[in-house]
Short mmCIF file of C-alpha atoms and ligand atoms in Angstrom, two decimals:
data_model
loop_
_atom_site.label_atom_id
_atom_site.label_comp_id
_atom_site.label_asym_id
_atom_site.label_seq_id
_atom_site.Cartn_x
_atom_site.Cartn_y
_atom_site.Cartn_z
CA MET A 1 6.63 -12.66 20.46
CA LYS A 2 6.60 -8.95 20.57
CA VAL A 3 6.65 -7.02 17.30
CA ALA A 4 6.90 -3.49 16.68
CA ILE A 5 5.34 -2.32 13.15
CA VAL A 6 6.94 0.99 12.25
CA ALA A 7 5.72 2.86 9.19
CA SER A 8 4.65 6.23 7.63
CA GLU A 9 1.00 5.33 7.28
CA CYS A 10 -1.65 3.26 8.81
CA ALA A 11 -5.36 3.29 7.75
CA PRO A 12 -7.49 4.65 8.83
CA PHE A 13 -5.47 7.22 10.56
CA ALA A 14 -3.26 8.52 7.75
CA LYS A 15 -3.14 6.90 4.24
CA THR A 16 -2.09 7.85 0.60
CA GLY A 17 -1.99 4.03 -0.86
CA GLY A 18 -1.73 0.28 -0.23
CA LEU A 19 1.05 0.90 2.43
CA ALA A 20 -1.75 2.03 5.04
CA ASP A 21 -4.21 -0.81 4.08
CA VAL A 22 -1.35 -3.36 5.28
CA VAL A 23 -0.28 -1.59 8.28
CA GLY A 24 -3.61 -1.11 9.20
CA ALA A 25 -4.85 -4.87 8.96
CA LEU A 26 -1.86 -7.20 9.39
CA PRO A 27 -1.73 -6.41 12.99
CA LYS A 28 -5.11 -7.24 13.69
CA TYR A 29 -4.40 -10.76 12.44
CA LEU A 30 -0.99 -11.04 14.14
CA ALA A 31 -2.89 -10.14 17.33
CA GLU A 32 -5.29 -13.16 16.96
CA LEU A 33 -2.40 -15.51 16.39
CA GLY A 34 -0.95 -14.29 19.96
CA VAL A 35 1.50 -12.07 18.66
CA ASP A 36 2.07 -9.08 21.27
CA VAL A 37 2.01 -6.18 18.35
CA LYS A 38 2.40 -2.27 18.79
CA VAL A 39 1.97 0.00 15.81
CA PHE A 40 4.42 3.27 15.46
CA ILE A 41 3.39 6.06 12.99
CA PRO A 42 3.90 9.84 12.93
CA LYS A 43 1.05 11.76 14.37
CA TYR A 44 0.12 13.94 11.23
CA ASP A 45 -1.80 17.34 11.65
CA SER A 46 -4.26 15.67 9.11
CA ILE A 47 -5.16 12.76 11.71
CA ASP A 48 -8.67 13.37 13.18
CA GLU A 49 -7.77 13.19 17.02
CA LYS A 50 -11.56 13.37 18.02
CA LYS A 51 -12.64 10.85 15.80
CA PHE A 52 -10.13 8.29 16.46
CA ASN A 53 -10.01 8.99 20.21
CA LEU A 54 -6.30 9.54 20.20
CA ARG A 55 -5.06 10.09 24.17
CA PHE A 56 -2.04 11.74 25.05
CA MET A 57 0.43 10.20 27.17
CA ASP A 58 1.08 12.49 29.87
CA ASP A 59 3.30 9.62 31.64
CA ILE A 60 5.67 9.52 28.79
CA GLY A 61 5.75 13.41 28.52
CA GLU A 62 8.56 15.13 26.35
CA THR A 63 11.02 13.31 24.85
CA LYS A 64 14.19 15.03 23.18
CA VAL A 65 15.33 13.53 20.14
CA ARG A 66 18.19 14.66 18.47
CA ILE A 67 18.73 15.43 14.62
CA ALA A 68 21.83 17.15 13.13
CA GLY A 69 22.81 17.78 16.91
CA PHE A 70 19.93 19.59 17.89
CA PRO A 71 17.18 18.15 19.99
CA ARG A 72 13.47 18.19 18.40
CA SER A 73 10.46 17.55 21.17
CA VAL A 74 8.52 14.48 20.50
CA TYR A 75 5.37 13.73 22.30
CA LEU A 76 3.53 10.46 22.29
CA HIS A 77 -0.42 9.94 21.76
CA THR A 78 -2.21 6.37 21.57
CA ALA A 79 -5.24 5.00 20.25
CA LYS A 80 -6.50 1.43 19.63
CA LEU A 81 -6.51 0.17 16.18
CA PRO A 82 -10.25 -0.17 15.42
CA GLN A 83 -11.83 -3.34 15.56
CA SER A 84 -9.04 -4.73 17.57
CA ASN A 85 -7.14 -4.25 20.93
CA VAL A 86 -4.04 -3.45 19.12
CA ASP A 87 -2.39 -0.23 20.32
CA VAL A 88 -1.09 2.31 17.78
CA TYR A 89 1.56 5.04 19.08
CA PHE A 90 1.75 8.40 17.42
CA ILE A 91 4.92 10.22 17.39
CA ASP A 92 4.18 13.69 17.85
CA CYS A 93 6.69 16.14 16.42
CA ARG A 94 5.06 19.26 15.44
CA GLU A 95 8.01 20.50 13.79
CA TYR A 96 8.28 17.73 11.08
CA PHE A 97 4.86 16.17 10.73
CA TYR A 98 2.31 19.25 10.96
CA ARG A 99 2.63 19.80 6.98
CA GLY A 100 -0.82 19.45 5.85
CA LYS A 101 0.24 16.11 3.88
CA ILE A 102 1.87 12.99 4.70
CA TYR A 103 4.85 13.45 2.26
CA THR A 104 6.41 16.57 0.95
CA GLU A 105 9.01 17.70 -1.24
CA GLN A 106 10.28 20.05 1.23
CA TRP A 107 14.14 20.09 1.76
CA ASP A 108 14.08 18.46 5.26
CA GLU A 109 11.92 15.27 4.11
CA ASP A 110 14.96 13.39 5.10
CA GLU A 111 15.05 14.86 8.58
CA ARG A 112 11.33 13.89 8.97
CA PHE A 113 11.82 10.42 8.70
CA ILE A 114 15.21 10.05 10.02
CA LEU A 115 13.43 11.44 13.45
CA LEU A 116 10.57 8.72 13.00
CA ASN A 117 13.30 6.24 13.21
CA LYS A 118 15.09 7.59 16.24
CA ALA A 119 11.82 8.63 18.01
CA VAL A 120 10.41 4.95 17.94
CA ILE A 121 13.31 3.53 19.56
CA GLU A 122 13.57 6.27 22.27
CA ILE A 123 9.91 5.64 22.73
CA CYS A 124 10.44 1.91 23.23
CA GLN A 125 13.02 2.87 25.71
CA ARG A 126 10.48 5.03 27.62
CA LEU A 127 7.82 2.16 27.45
CA GLN A 128 10.17 -0.01 28.63
CA TRP A 129 9.24 -2.62 25.62
CA ALA A 130 11.86 -4.08 23.68
CA PRO A 131 10.52 -6.15 20.78
CA ASP A 132 11.97 -9.22 19.60
CA VAL A 133 11.20 -8.03 16.01
CA PHE A 134 11.29 -4.47 14.48
CA HIS A 135 9.10 -4.79 11.18
CA CYS A 136 10.09 -1.63 9.29
CA ASN A 137 8.12 -0.69 6.15
CA ASP A 138 9.52 1.07 2.87
CA TRP A 139 12.34 3.95 2.62
CA GLN A 140 10.79 5.83 5.86
CA THR A 141 11.85 3.23 8.18
CA GLY A 142 15.18 1.99 6.34
CA LEU A 143 17.33 3.64 9.13
CA MET A 144 16.02 1.64 12.14
CA PRO A 145 18.47 -1.52 12.30
CA PHE A 146 21.51 1.15 12.26
CA PHE A 147 20.03 3.27 14.74
CA VAL A 148 19.25 0.42 17.32
CA LYS A 149 22.59 -1.57 16.44
CA GLU A 150 25.06 1.57 16.10
CA SER A 151 23.56 4.74 18.01
CA TYR A 152 21.68 3.19 20.62
CA SER A 153 23.75 -0.06 21.18
CA TRP A 154 24.58 0.99 24.59
CA ASP A 155 21.30 0.18 25.67
CA ARG A 156 21.35 -3.65 26.38
CA MET A 157 17.62 -3.89 26.41
CA PHE A 158 17.51 -4.41 22.40
CA ASP A 159 20.24 -7.04 22.36
CA ASP A 160 17.75 -9.62 21.27
CA SER A 161 15.67 -7.14 18.84
CA THR A 162 15.73 -8.25 15.23
CA PHE A 163 14.71 -6.68 11.91
CA LEU A 164 12.19 -7.54 9.29
CA TYR A 165 12.14 -5.27 6.29
CA SER A 166 9.05 -5.10 4.04
CA ILE A 167 9.48 -3.30 0.61
CA HIS A 168 6.13 -2.32 -0.63
CA ASN A 169 7.48 -0.50 -3.44
CA ILE A 170 10.99 -0.55 -4.87
CA GLY A 171 10.33 2.44 -7.02
CA TYR A 172 10.64 5.00 -3.86
CA GLN A 173 14.23 4.40 -2.44
CA GLY A 174 14.45 7.45 0.20
CA ARG A 175 17.33 8.86 -1.72
CA PHE A 176 18.80 12.16 -0.45
CA SER A 177 21.89 14.07 -0.75
CA LYS A 178 25.01 12.73 1.16
CA ASP A 179 24.26 15.49 3.76
CA ALA A 180 21.54 13.23 5.40
CA LEU A 181 24.05 11.04 6.85
CA ALA A 182 25.31 14.12 8.88
CA LYS A 183 21.80 14.65 10.16
CA ALA A 184 21.45 11.09 11.10
CA GLU A 185 24.80 11.27 12.96
CA LEU A 186 25.80 7.90 11.90
CA ASN A 187 29.04 6.58 11.22
CA PRO A 188 30.66 8.12 7.89
CA GLU A 189 31.98 4.78 6.52
CA HIS A 190 28.25 4.16 5.27
CA ILE A 191 28.17 7.04 2.94
CA GLN A 192 31.73 6.02 1.35
CA PHE A 193 31.65 4.75 -2.09
CA GLY A 194 30.02 1.08 -1.47
CA GLY A 195 28.76 1.81 2.02
CA ALA A 196 25.82 0.52 3.15
CA LEU A 197 23.82 3.84 2.75
CA GLU A 198 25.44 4.87 -0.24
CA PHE A 199 23.83 4.34 -3.78
CA GLU A 200 24.58 5.76 -6.84
CA ASP A 201 26.36 8.48 -5.00
CA SER A 202 23.37 9.50 -2.95
CA PHE A 203 21.96 8.53 0.25
CA SER A 204 19.49 5.75 0.37
CA MET A 205 17.55 4.59 3.26
CA MET A 206 16.03 1.78 1.48
CA LYS A 207 19.42 0.17 0.93
CA GLY A 208 20.15 0.33 4.56
CA GLY A 209 17.01 -1.46 5.26
CA ILE A 210 17.87 -4.17 2.75
CA LEU A 211 21.36 -4.45 3.96
CA ASN A 212 20.84 -4.44 7.61
CA SER A 213 17.73 -6.34 8.29
CA GLU A 214 17.87 -10.13 9.23
CA VAL A 215 14.92 -10.75 6.67
CA ILE A 216 13.54 -9.18 3.82
CA ASN A 217 10.26 -9.49 2.15
CA THR A 218 8.05 -7.80 -0.53
CA VAL A 219 4.40 -8.26 -1.00
CA SER A 220 3.79 -10.66 -3.50
CA GLU A 221 5.86 -13.71 -5.09
CA THR A 222 6.03 -12.55 -8.47
CA TYR A 223 7.24 -9.08 -7.65
CA ALA A 224 9.89 -10.82 -5.35
CA HIS A 225 11.21 -12.38 -8.49
CA GLU A 226 10.66 -9.27 -10.84
CA VAL A 227 12.55 -6.77 -8.51
CA LEU A 228 15.63 -9.12 -8.91
CA THR A 229 15.94 -7.96 -12.57
CA PRO A 230 17.07 -4.86 -14.20
CA GLU A 231 13.76 -4.12 -15.50
CA TYR A 232 11.82 -3.95 -12.31
CA GLY A 233 14.40 -3.68 -9.87
CA ALA A 234 15.00 0.39 -10.01
CA GLY A 235 18.76 -0.21 -9.82
CA MET A 236 18.03 -1.81 -6.37
CA GLN A 237 18.38 -5.39 -8.09
CA ASP A 238 22.01 -6.03 -7.28
CA VAL A 239 21.38 -5.05 -3.49
CA LEU A 240 18.71 -7.47 -3.17
CA ARG A 241 20.57 -10.28 -5.10
CA PHE A 242 23.02 -9.88 -2.36
CA ARG A 243 20.38 -10.62 0.24
CA GLN A 244 18.61 -13.19 -2.01
CA SER A 245 18.66 -15.79 0.38
CA ASP A 246 16.94 -13.84 3.25
CA PHE A 247 14.25 -12.22 0.74
CA PHE A 248 10.91 -13.80 0.26
CA GLY A 249 7.56 -12.54 -1.14
CA VAL A 250 4.04 -12.67 0.95
CA LEU A 251 1.02 -11.59 -0.61
CA ASN A 252 -0.83 -8.88 1.14
CA GLY A 253 -4.35 -9.97 2.26
CA ILE A 254 -7.31 -7.57 2.42
CA ASP A 255 -9.41 -6.38 5.50
CA THR A 256 -12.52 -8.64 5.08
CA ASP A 257 -14.10 -6.23 7.81
CA GLU A 258 -13.62 -3.05 5.94
CA TRP A 259 -14.08 -4.53 2.20
CA ASN A 260 -17.18 -6.77 2.63
CA PRO A 261 -20.03 -6.26 0.46
CA GLU A 262 -22.44 -7.66 2.82
CA THR A 263 -21.82 -5.31 5.75
CA ASP A 264 -19.96 -2.44 4.02
CA THR A 265 -21.64 0.91 5.87
CA LEU A 266 -20.12 2.96 3.18
CA ILE A 267 -22.29 1.61 0.16
CA PRO A 268 -26.36 1.70 0.20
CA PHE A 269 -27.11 -1.74 -0.93
CA HIS A 270 -25.50 -4.75 0.61
CA PHE A 271 -25.22 -8.07 -1.36
CA SER A 272 -23.44 -11.32 -1.50
CA LYS A 273 -22.69 -13.97 -4.10
CA ASN A 274 -25.80 -15.48 -3.33
CA ASP A 275 -27.66 -12.67 -4.68
CA LEU A 276 -26.21 -9.80 -6.77
CA SER A 277 -29.54 -7.92 -7.48
CA ASN A 278 -28.19 -5.21 -5.04
CA LYS A 279 -25.06 -4.84 -6.74
CA LYS A 280 -27.18 -3.58 -9.84
CA LYS A 281 -28.67 -0.99 -7.34
CA ASN A 282 -25.31 0.27 -6.41
CA LYS A 283 -24.66 0.71 -10.05
CA GLN A 284 -27.65 2.81 -10.29
CA PHE A 285 -26.79 4.79 -7.39
CA LEU A 286 -23.36 5.46 -8.60
CA LEU A 287 -24.43 6.39 -12.00
CA GLU A 288 -27.12 8.73 -10.46
CA LYS A 289 -24.14 10.32 -8.24
CA THR A 290 -21.88 10.71 -11.55
CA SER A 291 -24.73 11.93 -13.66
CA LEU A 292 -24.25 9.16 -15.94
CA LYS A 293 -27.31 7.53 -17.54
CA PHE A 294 -28.11 3.96 -16.23
CA ASP A 295 -28.13 1.29 -18.71
CA GLU A 296 -27.65 -2.34 -17.38
CA ASN A 297 -26.27 -3.36 -20.89
CA VAL A 298 -23.53 -1.19 -20.67
CA PRO A 299 -20.57 -1.86 -18.35
CA VAL A 300 -19.12 0.59 -16.12
CA ILE A 301 -15.43 0.52 -15.82
CA GLY A 302 -13.97 1.71 -12.60
CA ILE A 303 -10.47 3.04 -11.78
CA ILE A 304 -9.23 4.02 -8.41
CA SER A 305 -5.56 4.88 -8.23
CA ARG A 306 -2.76 7.17 -7.59
CA LEU A 307 -2.46 8.63 -11.03
CA VAL A 308 1.32 8.06 -11.38
CA ALA A 309 3.42 6.76 -14.42
CA GLN A 310 3.73 3.22 -12.35
CA LYS A 311 -0.36 2.79 -12.68
CA GLY A 312 -0.08 2.38 -16.64
CA PHE A 313 -2.15 5.53 -17.34
CA ASP A 314 0.09 6.29 -20.46
CA LEU A 315 -1.46 3.03 -21.96
CA ILE A 316 -4.82 4.55 -21.61
CA ALA A 317 -3.64 7.72 -22.94
CA ASP A 318 -2.14 5.87 -26.19
CA GLU A 319 -5.23 4.00 -26.96
CA ILE A 320 -7.77 6.42 -25.81
CA HIS A 321 -9.74 7.19 -29.22
CA ASP A 322 -10.36 3.38 -29.58
CA LEU A 323 -11.18 2.92 -25.93
CA MET A 324 -14.00 5.60 -26.33
CA THR A 325 -15.59 3.58 -29.33
CA LEU A 326 -16.29 0.68 -26.77
CA LYS A 327 -19.64 0.51 -25.51
CA ALA A 328 -18.85 1.04 -22.06
CA GLN A 329 -18.82 4.08 -19.36
CA TRP A 330 -16.09 5.01 -16.89
CA VAL A 331 -15.89 6.26 -13.49
CA ILE A 332 -12.48 7.27 -12.34
CA LEU A 333 -11.27 8.52 -9.01
CA GLY A 334 -7.63 9.24 -8.26
CA SER A 335 -5.04 12.17 -7.94
CA GLY A 336 -1.12 12.61 -8.91
CA GLU A 337 0.63 13.67 -11.80
CA ALA A 338 -0.84 16.72 -13.71
CA ASN A 339 -0.57 15.14 -17.32
CA PHE A 340 -2.72 12.21 -16.11
CA GLU A 341 -5.36 14.26 -14.08
CA GLN A 342 -5.72 16.51 -17.24
CA LEU A 343 -6.35 13.33 -19.47
CA PHE A 344 -9.12 12.16 -16.99
CA THR A 345 -10.47 15.97 -16.66
CA ILE A 346 -10.68 16.00 -20.70
CA MET A 347 -12.33 12.75 -20.96
CA ASN A 348 -15.04 13.99 -18.44
CA ARG A 349 -15.52 17.27 -20.33
CA VAL A 350 -15.49 16.02 -23.97
CA LEU A 351 -17.54 12.87 -23.18
CA PRO A 352 -19.77 13.83 -20.32
CA ASN A 353 -22.19 10.98 -20.89
CA LYS A 354 -19.47 8.47 -21.16
CA CYS A 355 -16.90 9.54 -18.48
CA TRP A 356 -16.90 10.93 -14.96
CA THR A 357 -13.84 11.72 -13.23
CA TYR A 358 -13.21 12.50 -9.68
CA LEU A 359 -9.77 14.42 -8.76
CA GLY A 360 -9.04 13.79 -5.03
CA PHE A 361 -8.98 10.94 -2.40
CA SER A 362 -12.30 9.68 -1.13
CA ASN A 363 -12.50 6.32 0.86
CA GLU A 364 -16.37 6.52 0.43
CA LEU A 365 -16.27 6.95 -2.97
CA ALA A 366 -13.74 4.09 -3.42
CA HIS A 367 -16.16 1.72 -1.79
CA LEU A 368 -19.13 2.84 -3.84
CA ILE A 369 -17.17 2.44 -7.19
CA GLU A 370 -16.15 -1.23 -6.08
CA ALA A 371 -19.58 -1.88 -5.36
CA GLY A 372 -21.20 -0.43 -8.42
CA ALA A 373 -18.75 -0.60 -11.14
CA ASP A 374 -18.58 -3.73 -13.43
CA MET A 375 -14.97 -3.85 -14.23
CA PHE A 376 -12.11 -2.34 -12.66
CA LEU A 377 -8.87 -1.57 -14.62
CA MET A 378 -5.23 -1.85 -13.57
CA PRO A 379 -2.87 -1.60 -16.23
CA SER A 380 0.24 -0.92 -14.13
CA HIS A 381 3.72 -1.29 -15.60
CA TYR A 382 4.52 -2.97 -12.15
CA GLU A 383 2.40 -3.51 -9.17
CA PRO A 384 4.13 -5.02 -5.91
CA CYS A 385 0.89 -6.21 -4.80
CA GLY A 386 -2.24 -4.07 -5.63
CA LEU A 387 -5.17 -4.22 -3.37
CA ASN A 388 -8.07 -3.00 -5.62
CA GLN A 389 -8.14 -5.92 -7.71
CA MET A 390 -8.55 -8.09 -4.47
CA TYR A 391 -11.39 -5.54 -3.31
CA SER A 392 -12.89 -5.85 -6.90
CA LEU A 393 -12.86 -9.65 -6.86
CA ARG A 394 -14.78 -9.53 -3.33
CA TYR A 395 -17.47 -7.11 -4.90
CA GLY A 396 -18.00 -9.21 -8.09
CA THR A 397 -16.43 -6.22 -10.19
CA VAL A 398 -14.22 -8.13 -12.77
CA PRO A 399 -10.61 -6.92 -12.76
CA ILE A 400 -8.83 -6.40 -15.88
CA VAL A 401 -5.25 -5.81 -15.11
CA ARG A 402 -1.65 -5.86 -16.70
CA LYS A 403 -0.21 -9.55 -15.72
CA THR A 404 2.83 -8.19 -13.24
CA GLY A 405 3.59 -8.45 -9.72
CA GLY A 406 0.92 -9.16 -7.04
CA LEU A 407 -1.72 -8.59 -10.14
CA ALA A 408 -0.38 -11.99 -11.87
CA ASP A 409 -0.76 -13.65 -8.27
CA THR A 410 -4.51 -12.70 -7.81
CA VAL A 411 -6.02 -12.63 -11.24
CA LYS A 412 -6.57 -15.62 -13.89
CA ASP A 413 -7.28 -14.53 -17.10
CA TRP A 414 -10.71 -16.41 -18.01
CA HIS A 415 -9.58 -17.08 -21.60
CA GLU A 416 -6.04 -18.16 -20.55
CA VAL A 417 -7.47 -20.84 -18.05
CA GLN A 418 -10.14 -21.79 -20.45
CA SER A 419 -7.52 -22.49 -22.96
CA ILE A 420 -6.36 -25.49 -20.70
CA GLY A 421 -9.89 -26.36 -20.22
CA GLN A 422 -10.62 -24.84 -16.85
CA ASN A 423 -13.68 -22.56 -15.93
CA THR A 424 -11.67 -20.94 -13.09
CA GLY A 425 -10.68 -17.28 -14.67
CA ASN A 426 -11.73 -14.65 -12.53
CA GLY A 427 -10.89 -11.73 -14.59
CA PHE A 428 -8.73 -10.28 -17.89
CA SER A 429 -5.09 -9.91 -18.07
CA PHE A 430 -2.59 -8.86 -20.82
CA ILE A 431 1.24 -9.02 -20.90
CA GLU A 432 2.61 -6.56 -23.08
CA ALA A 433 2.57 -3.18 -21.68
CA THR A 434 1.18 -1.32 -24.88
CA GLY A 435 -2.16 0.34 -25.58
CA PRO A 436 -3.23 -2.10 -28.24
CA ALA A 437 -2.62 -4.87 -25.71
CA LEU A 438 -4.68 -2.91 -22.97
CA TYR A 439 -7.46 -2.56 -25.46
CA ALA A 440 -7.65 -6.06 -26.39
CA ALA A 441 -8.19 -7.09 -22.97
CA VAL A 442 -10.97 -4.43 -22.10
CA LYS A 443 -12.59 -5.55 -25.48
CA ARG A 444 -12.47 -9.19 -24.38
CA ALA A 445 -14.10 -8.24 -21.05
CA ILE A 446 -16.81 -6.34 -22.74
CA ASP A 447 -17.44 -9.26 -25.13
CA SER A 448 -17.80 -11.58 -21.80
CA PHE A 449 -19.96 -9.15 -20.27
CA ASN A 450 -22.37 -9.35 -23.06
CA ILE A 451 -22.75 -13.36 -22.18
CA PRO A 452 -24.58 -13.05 -18.85
CA ASP A 453 -23.60 -16.74 -17.98
CA GLU A 454 -20.38 -16.43 -18.50
CA TRP A 455 -20.29 -13.35 -16.65
CA LYS A 456 -21.88 -14.53 -13.77
CA LYS A 457 -19.57 -17.41 -13.61
CA ILE A 458 -16.35 -15.01 -13.85
CA GLN A 459 -17.77 -12.84 -11.29
CA MET A 460 -18.38 -15.89 -9.14
CA ASN A 461 -15.23 -17.20 -9.48
CA GLY A 462 -13.84 -13.78 -8.27
CA MET A 463 -16.31 -13.77 -5.16
CA ASN A 464 -15.20 -17.16 -4.17
CA SER A 465 -11.24 -16.19 -4.37
CA ASP A 466 -9.73 -16.13 -1.00
CA ASN A 467 -7.29 -13.18 -0.30
CA SER A 468 -7.99 -12.71 3.38
CA TRP A 469 -5.24 -11.78 5.85
CA GLU A 470 -5.28 -15.16 7.71
CA ALA A 471 -2.80 -17.43 5.32
CA SER A 472 -0.29 -14.42 4.97
CA ALA A 473 -0.48 -13.32 8.68
CA GLN A 474 0.96 -16.70 9.51
CA LYS A 475 3.90 -16.35 6.86
CA TYR A 476 4.70 -13.05 8.40
CA VAL A 477 5.07 -14.97 11.83
CA GLN A 478 7.26 -17.32 10.15
CA LEU A 479 9.30 -14.46 8.92
CA TYR A 480 9.50 -13.11 12.33
CA GLU A 481 10.64 -16.25 13.59
CA ARG A 482 13.34 -16.61 10.84
CA ALA A 483 14.63 -13.30 11.83
CA ILE A 484 15.00 -14.21 15.59
CA THR A 485 16.82 -17.16 14.92
CA LYS A 486 19.02 -15.70 12.51
CA ARG A 487 19.97 -12.98 15.08
CA ARG A 488 20.79 -15.89 17.64
P1 ADP B 501 -0.30 1.77 -4.04
O1 ADP B 501 -0.06 1.33 -2.76
O2 ADP B 501 0.52 1.48 -5.01
O3 ADP B 501 -0.99 3.28 -4.35
P2 ADP B 501 -2.55 -0.33 -4.19
O4 ADP B 501 -3.60 -0.74 -4.95
O5 ADP B 501 -1.71 -1.47 -3.21
O6 ADP B 501 -1.67 1.01 -4.60
O7 ADP B 501 -3.29 0.38 -2.86
C1 ADP B 501 -4.03 1.68 -3.19
C2 ADP B 501 -5.15 2.07 -1.98
O8 ADP B 501 -5.47 3.49 -2.01
C3 ADP B 501 -6.31 1.09 -2.25
O9 ADP B 501 -6.75 1.19 -1.01
C4 ADP B 501 -7.13 2.34 -2.97
O10 ADP B 501 -8.55 2.14 -2.70
C5 ADP B 501 -6.48 3.43 -2.45
N1 ADP B 501 -6.66 4.79 -3.41
C6 ADP B 501 -5.78 5.15 -3.94
N2 ADP B 501 -6.17 6.27 -4.78
C7 ADP B 501 -7.46 6.63 -3.86
C8 ADP B 501 -8.43 7.76 -4.29
N3 ADP B 501 -8.11 8.90 -4.96
N4 ADP B 501 -9.36 7.68 -3.23
C9 ADP B 501 -9.72 6.60 -2.07
N5 ADP B 501 -8.75 5.61 -2.02
C10 ADP B 501 -7.72 5.71 -2.93
#
């Protein structure tokens, strides 16, 4: 089976969030299952060509891809996905992808990804490689089925190609002004009222992906149920309901090569569930780095996140005074919306012995926080899957989460399962999206931390949780097969 995974991010080359982690890990596991998989992403100027050994493909040369009637020059580079034999192809269009960052708010953001969709098809033509499945991800690739089935339908090589469309976050729908249709040179009927790309009087790439792919999925089972409701569907719930019989939830896995406390090259002290003594040394190292005073009886609460409303930081803001009375230290890594950056900067400034904030993106620091913190907080309003709670479980760092989406599927509340006579809890969770509910969960976690045997059990339950990609990669193969059967 041949599969082209198309996305706007892929770790370790280009990453802003969990999408990159998925696109960087899933192909390795698919390859192990015998799938012939290739990955296609843009070549951003931020990608370090030397570090990742990118090779310019002379034999492909220049490809002219048309946007709004004008040809744009596209070149191709390739590299191996680290620790695998999977080929990653980088679509090099200087005009669109050399912007200093992956996403922009510039006027031609729509064109940037329309180009990606078309360029991948033209590059497949050049490579003379027609996948059985185009596995498209998020709004940036939602137009692929239109282009293959309409604009390039003259090319019979794609006659048997099918589409799986994965939604990693329904909140980002690729909505633009209706002019985008002309830029894509697609049939004008699509943008008329009720058309496949018309959504609330605008142009939506995500709606296109949902309606025109054979199979659709999102990244956890709970989120797959949630997005069918007005509360979580961000307006897209009716479109999804229309495709409900082809819509599935598949929980993401984690890359157990990259996130392994026994071998992680980004942490100073390795540890395993058989011996957690080095976890304490990582805590000490983390606190030295952050100028917080080490005290093994005071828990460190870590946060690593895009600082956006989705992630529930308003709940922390609402409850900040009470939270700061708790006996705990806080280490925060993230960047995003100004109000949340300000909140954590002020915490750092006002309580320098209690809080440390780093505004920015740092993979090294992310690994160190996972290794050194005692707890990890993710109070998300919604969370399609969430990866950090799974990294936390693996690193013996107990997650405190809001019970939603993938967080609900991976974190079992210690007290909730105890109330039914089980000691299988691996974290703490709360349901109501309110400051007091968050506070109560953090307080419960700290109380358990103060009972060493109980805490050890919770950590062990987490470290024994299996969130590897093996099972999920098999589920993706089943979805690919379903798409192929459907097309036939
Ligand atoms: P989302 O995709 O919504 O951002 P996920 O939890 O699915 O959330 O994935 C986020 C990924 O991005 C994780 O791998 C996390 O460690 C990483 N990440 C987020 N913010 C930062 C940051 N400031 N520095 C380093 N890594 C970050």
